[in-house]
Short mmCIF file of C-alpha atoms in Angstrom, two decimals:
data_model
loop_
_atom_site.label_atom_id
_atom_site.label_comp_id
_atom_site.label_asym_id
_atom_site.label_seq_id
_atom_site.Cartn_x
_atom_site.Cartn_y
_atom_site.Cartn_z
CA MET A 11 -11.28 -9.02 58.88
CA ASN A 12 -14.61 -10.10 58.35
CA ASP A 13 -16.08 -6.87 55.77
CA LEU A 14 -13.18 -8.33 53.78
CA THR A 15 -13.93 -11.88 53.36
CA GLN A 16 -17.44 -10.97 52.86
CA ALA A 17 -16.32 -8.53 50.40
CA MET A 18 -14.13 -10.60 47.99
CA TYR A 19 -16.28 -13.60 48.39
CA ALA A 20 -19.33 -11.04 47.18
CA ALA A 21 -17.11 -9.64 44.79
CA THR A 22 -15.57 -12.89 43.40
CA ARG A 23 -19.45 -14.40 42.65
CA LEU A 24 -19.68 -10.39 40.96
CA ILE A 25 -16.45 -11.45 38.80
CA PHE A 26 -17.67 -14.24 37.59
CA SER A 27 -21.68 -13.91 36.98
CA ALA A 28 -19.87 -11.27 34.61
CA ASP A 29 -22.36 -8.55 36.23
CA ALA A 30 -23.52 -5.84 33.34
CA LEU A 31 -22.67 -3.39 35.31
CA LEU A 32 -19.07 -4.51 36.60
CA VAL A 33 -18.56 -5.01 32.54
CA SER A 34 -19.13 -2.29 30.83
CA ILE A 35 -17.15 -0.02 33.87
CA ILE A 36 -14.15 -2.34 32.86
CA ALA A 37 -14.45 -2.09 29.17
CA LEU A 38 -15.00 2.15 29.24
CA SER A 39 -12.02 1.85 31.44
CA LEU A 40 -9.92 -0.21 29.26
CA LYS A 41 -10.87 2.14 26.22
CA VAL A 42 -10.08 5.10 27.28
CA SER A 43 -6.86 4.12 28.56
CA PHE A 44 -5.60 1.78 25.95
CA THR A 45 -6.60 5.10 22.90
CA ALA A 46 -4.69 7.40 25.93
CA VAL A 47 -1.60 5.31 25.66
CA LEU A 48 -2.50 5.29 22.06
CA THR A 49 -1.70 9.05 21.73
CA ALA A 50 0.06 9.08 23.91
CA ALA A 51 2.87 6.86 22.24
CA ILE A 52 2.65 8.89 18.92
CA ILE A 53 3.19 12.16 19.98
CA GLY A 54 6.25 10.39 22.78
CA PHE A 55 7.57 8.11 21.10
CA PRO A 56 8.85 10.53 17.84
CA THR A 57 9.97 13.03 20.45
CA GLY A 58 11.63 10.79 22.44
CA ALA A 59 13.84 9.74 19.75
CA PHE A 60 14.23 13.34 18.39
CA LEU A 61 15.42 14.40 21.74
CA ALA A 62 17.79 11.65 21.27
CA ILE A 63 19.79 11.71 18.89
CA THR A 64 19.79 15.54 18.03
CA ARG A 65 22.12 18.38 19.32
CA PHE A 66 20.51 21.75 20.33
CA PRO A 67 21.00 24.49 23.38
CA GLY A 68 18.64 23.89 25.66
CA ARG A 69 18.53 19.83 25.09
CA GLN A 70 19.78 18.73 28.47
CA MET A 71 17.01 21.19 29.90
CA LEU A 72 14.39 20.11 28.19
CA ILE A 73 14.94 16.28 28.99
CA ALA A 74 15.12 17.54 33.19
CA LEU A 75 11.42 19.31 32.44
CA LEU A 76 10.92 16.19 30.22
CA ASN A 77 11.91 13.21 33.25
CA ALA A 78 10.30 16.10 36.22
CA LEU A 79 6.89 16.07 33.99
CA MET A 80 6.61 12.24 34.41
CA GLY A 81 6.12 13.07 38.17
CA LEU A 82 2.73 15.51 37.15
CA PRO A 83 0.15 15.21 39.81
CA PRO A 84 -3.55 13.64 38.35
CA VAL A 85 -5.24 15.77 39.97
CA VAL A 86 -2.91 18.95 38.60
CA VAL A 87 -3.38 17.66 34.50
CA GLY A 88 -7.46 17.55 35.21
CA LEU A 89 -7.98 20.84 36.44
CA LEU A 90 -6.10 22.14 33.98
CA ILE A 91 -7.68 20.07 30.73
CA TYR A 92 -10.91 20.87 32.89
CA LEU A 93 -10.68 24.65 32.57
CA LEU A 94 -9.49 23.89 29.26
CA LEU A 95 -12.46 21.89 27.88
CA SER A 96 -15.56 23.68 30.62
CA ARG A 97 -17.56 26.02 28.96
CA ALA A 98 -15.51 29.03 29.38
CA GLY A 99 -12.47 27.73 28.25
CA PRO A 100 -10.83 28.14 25.31
CA LEU A 101 -11.30 24.77 23.86
CA GLY A 102 -15.22 24.71 25.47
CA GLU A 103 -17.14 24.87 22.16
CA PHE A 104 -16.45 21.17 21.12
CA GLY A 105 -18.94 20.23 24.38
CA LEU A 106 -15.80 17.73 25.22
CA LEU A 107 -16.45 18.29 29.44
CA PHE A 108 -17.62 15.35 30.83
CA THR A 109 -17.13 12.79 28.06
CA PRO A 110 -14.92 10.08 27.51
CA THR A 111 -12.99 11.71 24.97
CA ALA A 112 -11.50 14.20 28.42
CA MET A 113 -11.20 11.90 29.43
CA VAL A 114 -9.10 10.17 26.64
CA ILE A 115 -6.79 13.31 26.53
CA ALA A 116 -6.34 13.58 30.04
CA GLN A 117 -4.45 10.09 31.36
CA ALA A 118 -2.69 10.98 27.24
CA VAL A 119 -1.53 14.14 28.74
CA LEU A 120 -0.21 12.21 31.67
CA ILE A 121 1.36 9.72 30.49
CA THR A 122 3.12 11.62 27.18
CA PRO A 123 6.24 12.82 29.37
CA ILE A 124 6.44 9.63 30.90
CA ILE A 125 6.64 7.74 27.39
CA ALA A 126 9.03 10.58 25.54
CA ALA A 127 11.17 10.15 28.73
CA LEU A 128 11.43 6.78 29.06
CA SER A 129 12.16 6.15 25.24
CA ARG A 130 14.37 8.62 24.62
CA GLN A 131 16.94 7.19 27.16
CA VAL A 132 15.82 3.71 25.37
CA ILE A 133 16.72 4.84 22.41
CA GLU A 134 19.44 6.98 23.23
CA ASP A 135 21.85 4.31 24.56
CA ALA A 136 20.24 2.65 20.96
CA TRP A 137 22.09 5.14 19.39
CA ARG A 138 25.13 5.24 21.52
CA GLU A 139 25.65 2.27 19.41
CA TYR A 140 24.51 2.65 16.42
CA GLU A 141 25.31 6.36 15.75
CA GLU A 142 28.68 5.87 13.53
CA GLN A 143 26.98 3.17 11.59
CA LEU A 144 24.40 5.35 10.37
CA ARG A 145 25.61 8.23 9.75
CA SER A 146 28.59 6.18 7.31
CA LEU A 147 25.30 4.68 5.85
CA GLY A 148 24.65 8.38 5.29
CA ALA A 149 21.27 8.17 7.61
CA GLY A 150 20.22 11.54 8.31
CA THR A 151 17.89 12.21 11.69
CA LEU A 152 14.78 10.89 10.58
CA ALA A 153 16.03 7.89 9.33
CA ALA A 154 18.39 7.56 11.71
CA ALA A 155 15.24 8.15 14.28
CA ARG A 156 12.49 5.86 12.71
CA THR A 157 15.52 2.25 12.35
CA LEU A 158 16.08 3.50 15.80
CA LEU A 159 12.87 2.89 16.89
CA TRP A 160 12.57 -0.27 14.81
CA ASP A 161 15.30 -1.90 16.31
CA THR A 162 14.86 -0.99 20.26
CA ARG A 163 10.79 -2.22 20.29
CA PHE A 164 11.18 -4.67 21.98
CA ALA A 165 12.40 -2.44 25.07
CA LEU A 166 10.10 -0.04 24.35
CA ILE A 167 7.00 -2.47 25.28
CA THR A 168 8.17 -1.61 28.56
CA VAL A 169 8.28 1.98 28.22
CA VAL A 170 4.33 1.57 27.08
CA LEU A 171 3.54 -0.61 29.92
CA ALA A 172 4.15 1.63 32.37
CA GLY A 173 2.31 4.55 30.08
CA PHE A 174 -0.62 1.95 30.77
CA GLY A 175 0.03 1.23 34.43
CA ARG A 176 0.09 4.68 35.15
CA ALA A 177 -3.52 5.08 32.93
CA ALA A 178 -4.97 2.69 34.12
CA ALA A 179 -4.13 3.42 37.39
CA GLU A 180 -4.89 7.08 38.07
CA VAL A 181 -7.67 8.42 39.26
CA GLY A 182 -7.82 11.97 39.90
CA ALA A 183 -8.01 13.59 36.81
CA VAL A 184 -10.78 11.17 35.26
CA MET A 185 -12.90 11.55 38.05
CA ILE A 186 -12.03 15.72 37.00
CA VAL A 187 -12.61 15.51 33.87
CA GLY A 188 -15.49 12.91 32.92
CA GLY A 189 -17.19 13.79 36.46
CA ASN A 190 -17.54 9.48 37.05
CA ILE A 191 -20.70 9.90 35.36
CA ASP A 192 -22.82 6.58 36.08
CA GLY A 193 -22.90 4.97 32.40
CA VAL A 194 -20.94 7.57 30.45
CA THR A 195 -17.70 7.87 31.84
CA ARG A 196 -17.75 5.32 35.23
CA VAL A 197 -15.18 4.22 35.26
CA MET A 198 -12.57 1.26 37.26
CA THR A 199 -11.01 3.25 39.51
CA THR A 200 -13.03 5.82 40.36
CA ALA A 201 -16.14 3.16 41.15
CA ILE A 202 -13.99 1.81 43.01
CA ALA A 203 -13.54 5.13 44.79
CA LEU A 204 -17.49 6.19 44.53
CA GLU A 205 -18.61 2.41 46.07
CA THR A 206 -16.32 2.63 48.85
CA SER A 207 -17.43 6.32 49.92
CA LYS A 208 -21.37 4.59 49.62
CA GLY A 209 -19.96 1.69 51.59
CA ASP A 210 -20.83 -0.64 48.66
CA LEU A 211 -17.77 -2.57 49.15
CA PRO A 212 -18.11 -6.00 47.56
CA LEU A 213 -18.31 -4.23 44.31
CA ALA A 214 -14.95 -1.71 45.15
CA LEU A 215 -13.02 -4.94 45.84
CA GLY A 216 -14.25 -6.90 42.01
CA LEU A 217 -13.75 -4.02 40.71
CA GLY A 218 -10.32 -3.35 42.78
CA MET A 219 -8.90 -7.17 41.73
CA VAL A 220 -10.59 -6.62 37.75
CA LEU A 221 -8.31 -3.38 37.82
CA VAL A 222 -5.45 -5.29 39.38
CA ALA A 223 -5.33 -8.70 37.41
CA ILE A 224 -5.69 -6.91 34.17
CA ILE A 225 -2.72 -4.45 35.14
CA ILE A 226 -0.54 -8.02 36.06
CA GLY A 227 -2.12 -9.97 32.21
CA VAL A 228 -0.93 -7.29 30.46
CA ASN A 229 2.30 -7.12 31.68
CA LEU A 230 2.95 -10.65 31.77
CA LEU A 231 2.30 -10.63 28.18
CA ALA A 232 4.04 -7.81 26.87
CA HIS A 233 6.20 -9.78 29.04
CA GLY A 234 6.13 -13.16 27.06
CA VAL A 235 6.13 -12.01 23.95
CA LYS A 236 8.93 -9.02 24.93
CA LEU A 237 10.93 -12.56 26.28
CA THR A 238 10.40 -14.74 22.72
CA ALA A 239 11.13 -11.84 20.55
CA GLN A 240 14.16 -11.04 22.06
CA ARG A 241 15.11 -14.28 21.91
CA PHE A 242 14.23 -14.60 18.11
CA HIS A 243 16.37 -11.52 17.60
CA GLY A 244 19.33 -11.48 19.54
CA MET B 6 36.83 10.79 -6.57
CA LEU B 7 40.33 10.29 -5.50
CA PRO B 8 43.09 10.74 -4.43
CA LEU B 9 42.51 12.20 -0.89
CA THR B 10 44.99 14.62 -0.14
CA LEU B 11 44.94 15.34 3.54
CA ASP B 12 45.65 19.13 4.04
CA HIS B 13 47.32 20.14 8.14
CA VAL B 14 44.66 18.01 9.56
CA GLU B 15 45.11 18.04 13.50
CA PHE B 16 42.46 17.18 15.48
CA SER B 17 42.46 17.33 19.58
CA VAL B 18 39.88 16.55 22.38
CA ASN B 19 39.63 19.05 25.25
CA GLY B 20 43.02 20.68 24.62
CA ARG B 21 44.72 17.17 23.97
CA ASP B 22 46.13 16.24 20.57
CA ILE B 23 44.64 13.21 19.28
CA ILE B 24 46.10 13.56 15.60
CA ARG B 25 49.13 16.11 14.54
CA PRO B 26 49.59 17.95 11.90
CA ILE B 27 48.95 15.43 8.99
CA THR B 28 49.74 16.63 5.07
CA CYS B 29 49.29 13.61 3.00
CA GLU B 30 48.14 12.35 -0.59
CA ILE B 31 46.45 9.21 -0.53
CA GLN B 32 46.32 7.67 -4.16
CA ALA B 33 43.78 5.11 -5.91
CA GLY B 34 44.59 1.21 -6.31
CA THR B 35 46.76 0.40 -3.82
CA ARG B 36 45.92 -0.70 -0.46
CA THR B 37 46.92 1.80 2.43
CA MET B 38 47.44 -0.34 5.63
CA ILE B 39 47.29 1.98 8.32
CA LEU B 40 49.76 0.56 11.05
CA GLY B 41 50.48 1.95 14.76
CA PRO B 42 50.24 0.77 18.20
CA ASN B 43 47.30 1.33 19.68
CA GLY B 44 46.61 5.33 21.11
CA ALA B 45 48.10 5.95 17.68
CA GLY B 46 45.43 7.55 16.36
CA LYS B 47 44.64 5.20 13.54
CA SER B 48 40.97 5.28 14.42
CA VAL B 49 40.33 9.08 14.50
CA LEU B 50 42.64 9.38 11.76
CA MET B 51 40.56 7.30 9.36
CA ARG B 52 36.93 9.01 11.31
CA LEU B 53 38.54 11.72 9.61
CA CYS B 54 38.97 11.08 6.45
CA HIS B 55 35.18 8.71 6.04
CA GLY B 56 33.47 12.59 7.84
CA LEU B 57 32.40 10.59 10.48
CA LEU B 58 34.53 13.56 12.48
CA GLN B 59 35.57 16.78 11.77
CA PRO B 60 39.12 17.89 11.86
CA THR B 61 39.85 20.83 14.41
CA ARG B 62 42.57 22.45 11.85
CA GLY B 63 43.50 21.67 8.69
CA ARG B 64 41.33 20.28 5.81
CA VAL B 65 40.03 16.57 3.85
CA VAL B 66 39.63 17.23 0.37
CA TRP B 67 38.37 14.31 -1.71
CA HIS B 68 39.58 15.14 -5.47
CA LYS B 69 35.93 15.00 -6.78
CA ALA B 70 33.36 17.01 -3.96
CA VAL B 71 30.80 14.32 -3.85
CA ALA B 72 29.59 14.89 -0.88
CA ALA B 73 25.66 14.30 -1.45
CA GLN B 74 27.06 11.36 -2.51
CA ARG B 75 29.09 10.24 0.31
CA ALA B 76 26.77 6.77 0.86
CA ARG B 77 27.54 5.57 -1.91
CA ASP B 78 31.13 6.52 -2.95
CA GLN B 79 32.99 5.27 0.66
CA ALA B 80 32.06 2.76 3.26
CA MET B 81 33.23 2.22 6.54
CA VAL B 82 33.48 -1.56 8.70
CA PHE B 83 34.10 -0.62 12.54
CA GLN B 84 35.88 -2.61 14.80
CA ARG B 85 32.41 -4.06 16.00
CA PRO B 86 29.96 -4.61 13.79
CA VAL B 87 27.03 -2.57 14.39
CA MET B 88 23.95 -5.06 13.16
CA LEU B 89 20.63 -4.19 12.92
CA ARG B 90 17.62 -5.86 14.78
CA ARG B 91 16.15 -7.63 11.61
CA SER B 92 17.49 -10.62 9.48
CA ALA B 93 20.91 -10.47 7.51
CA ILE B 94 19.78 -9.65 4.07
CA ALA B 95 17.84 -7.07 5.67
CA ASN B 96 20.73 -5.38 6.82
CA VAL B 97 22.18 -5.19 3.62
CA MET B 98 19.30 -4.10 1.64
CA TYR B 99 18.75 -1.59 4.35
CA ALA B 100 21.70 0.35 3.56
CA LEU B 101 20.83 -0.24 -0.18
CA LYS B 102 17.74 1.78 0.61
CA LEU B 103 19.58 4.61 1.92
CA ALA B 104 21.47 5.10 -1.04
CA GLY B 105 18.43 5.18 -2.81
CA MET B 106 18.41 1.76 -4.59
CA ALA B 107 14.94 0.84 -6.04
CA PRO B 108 14.33 -1.89 -3.67
CA VAL B 109 14.07 -5.01 -6.42
CA GLU B 110 16.76 -4.16 -6.95
CA CYS B 111 17.83 -4.17 -3.27
CA ARG B 112 17.19 -7.35 -2.91
CA LEU B 113 19.26 -9.32 -6.16
CA ARG B 114 22.49 -6.89 -5.14
CA ALA B 115 22.24 -8.21 -1.21
CA GLU B 116 21.87 -11.43 -2.52
CA ASP B 117 24.14 -11.46 -4.39
CA VAL B 118 26.70 -9.75 -1.89
CA LEU B 119 26.10 -12.15 0.95
CA GLU B 120 26.63 -15.14 -1.91
CA ALA B 121 29.75 -13.44 -2.45
CA VAL B 122 30.87 -13.92 1.40
CA GLY B 123 29.48 -17.06 1.88
CA LEU B 124 26.27 -15.88 4.15
CA ALA B 125 23.78 -16.79 1.65
CA SER B 126 22.73 -20.06 3.43
CA VAL B 127 21.72 -17.48 6.69
CA ALA B 128 20.32 -15.01 4.45
CA GLU B 129 17.11 -14.80 6.59
CA ARG B 130 18.29 -15.80 10.03
CA PRO B 131 18.64 -12.50 12.51
CA ALA B 132 22.05 -10.51 12.46
CA ARG B 133 22.29 -10.59 16.09
CA VAL B 134 22.57 -13.86 16.36
CA LEU B 135 25.34 -14.57 13.62
CA SER B 136 28.86 -15.77 15.23
CA GLY B 137 31.06 -12.07 15.56
CA GLY B 138 32.66 -13.96 11.79
CA GLU B 139 29.78 -13.55 10.34
CA GLN B 140 28.30 -10.73 11.78
CA GLN B 141 31.94 -9.40 10.19
CA ARG B 142 31.50 -10.90 7.15
CA LEU B 143 28.00 -9.01 7.28
CA ALA B 144 29.32 -5.80 7.52
CA LEU B 145 31.58 -5.90 4.64
CA ALA B 146 29.26 -7.23 2.39
CA ARG B 147 27.04 -4.19 3.54
CA ALA B 148 29.67 -2.13 2.34
CA TRP B 149 30.49 -4.12 -0.55
CA ALA B 150 26.66 -4.39 -1.30
CA LEU B 151 27.41 0.13 -2.22
CA GLY B 152 29.64 -0.73 -4.29
CA PRO B 153 32.02 2.10 -2.74
CA GLU B 154 34.87 3.94 -4.69
CA VAL B 155 37.00 3.64 -1.63
CA LEU B 156 36.20 1.26 1.55
CA PHE B 157 37.75 1.81 5.08
CA LEU B 158 38.13 -0.49 7.32
CA ASP B 159 39.10 -0.32 11.24
CA GLU B 160 41.15 -3.17 12.66
CA PRO B 161 38.00 -5.20 11.30
CA THR B 162 39.90 -8.37 12.87
CA ALA B 163 41.06 -7.28 15.82
CA ASN B 164 37.79 -8.92 17.62
CA LEU B 165 37.82 -12.18 15.73
CA ASP B 166 39.94 -15.60 15.54
CA PRO B 167 42.26 -16.92 13.29
CA ASN B 168 39.93 -18.27 11.34
CA ALA B 169 37.35 -16.13 10.57
CA THR B 170 40.14 -13.68 10.35
CA ARG B 171 41.76 -15.60 7.06
CA ASP B 172 37.74 -15.32 6.25
CA ILE B 173 37.24 -11.81 5.90
CA GLU B 174 41.37 -11.53 4.41
CA GLN B 175 40.20 -13.21 1.75
CA ILE B 176 36.59 -11.10 1.59
CA ILE B 177 38.74 -7.37 1.33
CA GLY B 178 40.92 -9.24 -1.04
CA ALA B 179 38.34 -9.51 -3.47
CA ILE B 180 36.78 -6.27 -2.18
CA HIS B 181 39.92 -4.80 -3.72
CA ALA B 182 40.10 -6.92 -6.88
CA SER B 183 36.36 -5.66 -7.74
CA GLY B 184 37.94 -2.07 -7.97
CA THR B 185 37.78 -0.62 -4.73
CA LYS B 186 40.46 1.31 -3.21
CA ILE B 187 40.98 -0.49 0.64
CA ILE B 188 42.54 2.12 4.12
CA MET B 189 42.83 -0.17 6.47
CA SER B 190 43.86 0.18 9.60
CA THR B 191 45.63 -2.95 11.76
CA HIS B 192 48.11 -3.42 14.64
CA SER B 193 49.16 -6.48 12.90
CA LEU B 194 51.99 -6.72 11.15
CA GLY B 195 51.65 -9.94 9.84
CA GLN B 196 47.95 -8.84 8.14
CA ALA B 197 49.30 -5.48 7.17
CA ARG B 198 52.38 -7.69 5.31
CA ARG B 199 49.68 -10.38 3.79
CA LEU B 200 47.16 -7.21 2.84
CA GLY B 201 48.85 -4.01 2.23
CA ASP B 202 50.93 -2.28 -0.74
CA GLU B 203 51.89 0.73 1.98
CA ILE B 204 52.21 1.63 5.10
CA LEU B 205 50.91 4.83 6.88
CA PHE B 206 52.68 4.43 10.25
CA LEU B 207 51.62 6.60 13.08
CA SER B 208 52.51 6.77 16.03
CA GLU B 209 51.59 9.22 18.76
CA GLY B 210 49.27 10.90 16.62
CA ARG B 211 52.11 12.08 14.06
CA LEU B 212 52.46 10.14 10.53
CA ALA B 213 56.07 9.05 11.58
CA GLU B 214 56.45 6.95 8.15
CA ARG B 215 55.23 5.90 4.60
CA ALA B 216 56.33 2.91 3.06
CA SER B 217 56.14 0.44 0.35
CA VAL B 218 55.40 -2.90 2.44
CA ASP B 219 57.84 -4.07 1.13
CA LEU B 220 60.19 -1.31 2.15
CA PHE B 221 59.15 -0.85 5.13
CA PHE B 222 59.85 -4.28 6.74
CA ARG B 223 63.15 -4.51 5.32
CA GLN B 224 64.61 -1.14 6.07
CA PRO B 225 62.27 0.88 7.96
CA GLN B 226 63.25 4.53 8.21
CA SER B 227 62.00 6.30 11.78
CA PRO B 228 63.19 5.38 15.18
CA GLU B 229 59.33 4.90 16.13
CA ALA B 230 58.90 2.31 13.56
CA VAL B 231 62.37 0.34 14.12
CA SER B 232 61.24 0.00 18.01
CA TYR B 233 57.32 -1.26 17.13
CA LEU B 234 59.01 -3.78 14.60
CA ARG B 235 61.20 -4.87 17.02
CA GLY B 236 59.17 -4.96 20.00
CA GLU B 237 55.64 -6.58 18.16
CA LEU B 238 55.30 -10.37 18.68
CA PRO B 239 54.94 -11.89 15.31
#
């Protein structure tokens, strides 16, 4: 208990003194996770929309598979990306291993299925309501997909948040492909793991508090935006 | 594109016959009312005509085959209006843009029809916060803007109060006066009498009777129509 109080005290001081090390770690974390979410959304939304409104043999299988991929273990994803990016791997020539780019790739791979699967559900529900009207107006698959993505935009905010939460919180994948190199690829989760094992509990706890605060803050903000917009648009 | 010919059109789902063979020809000009009790197949018949459903057997043939222009040549208004999550005027412009109209023209045309249905003052309001009656008027405006040769209406006033119903009936009259063929389903005898020129009476998926409104109400020929007219409240 004493450890915890002391650590809390030191952590609070670190946060309020805007410790340079702490700030750089937080900044990198946010940069990596936001980029990963953006990438995953660019791929996941159209995939979800396409799966929601088209009918083809094997579609149900694909949806089940996509849902299963939501539970991909981060360390396994990390390992696969590691093998792809390592010197001897098929993408080794780009020299991406142990760079922030590799971490973005790993997180994007992790959360693209989440965004695709959840947006598929949201868009399919909307499609049930819109289908006849849109077909009556002569909308093709592409036009319908675009319309539905726009019309479900408030619900899709929540989908993005689910992805962001997963990306910002995972440690296994970024640890493997990033290598937790000080000042280069160290992010909040890997730093927490490292500092804890080294015994620097204040820094670990400070980072932990910031991480939780960021995730709560982003969610509150997005939720507020969503509620206001929904009240206005109906 | 009229007349519209139904050639032994049948429709069944999982072995259950919704529409039993119907053969008839629907001419231009008149207002055709599809009348019948709930579950008679009125909505399904309209969807078959509009092309939202494909007949299990038989053919739906337009005089002039214009599949590519379908969106502009015929339109449909549904029992529950489907409003896109954007402003009232943007809902109308959406339909016009899908039909291939230039953006500048879209706005002018949309303003005109909103004026015609009495929604000019709420043009910029989000469509989904309009009242049920306003939403249905907007749905009519959206269909009317396309200048369709044929307009299908699937029980457009089923969910509305008498005042809103009167507004809708007036607008339907104006659309007909502007040269659009009206094909409308209803289970209201009063409405069929007020708006119709001819009646197609459906019973259990069969075209039980076809007559002018005057003759149908004065001297129904089929036993199904006789019992429907007797049982229906005024």
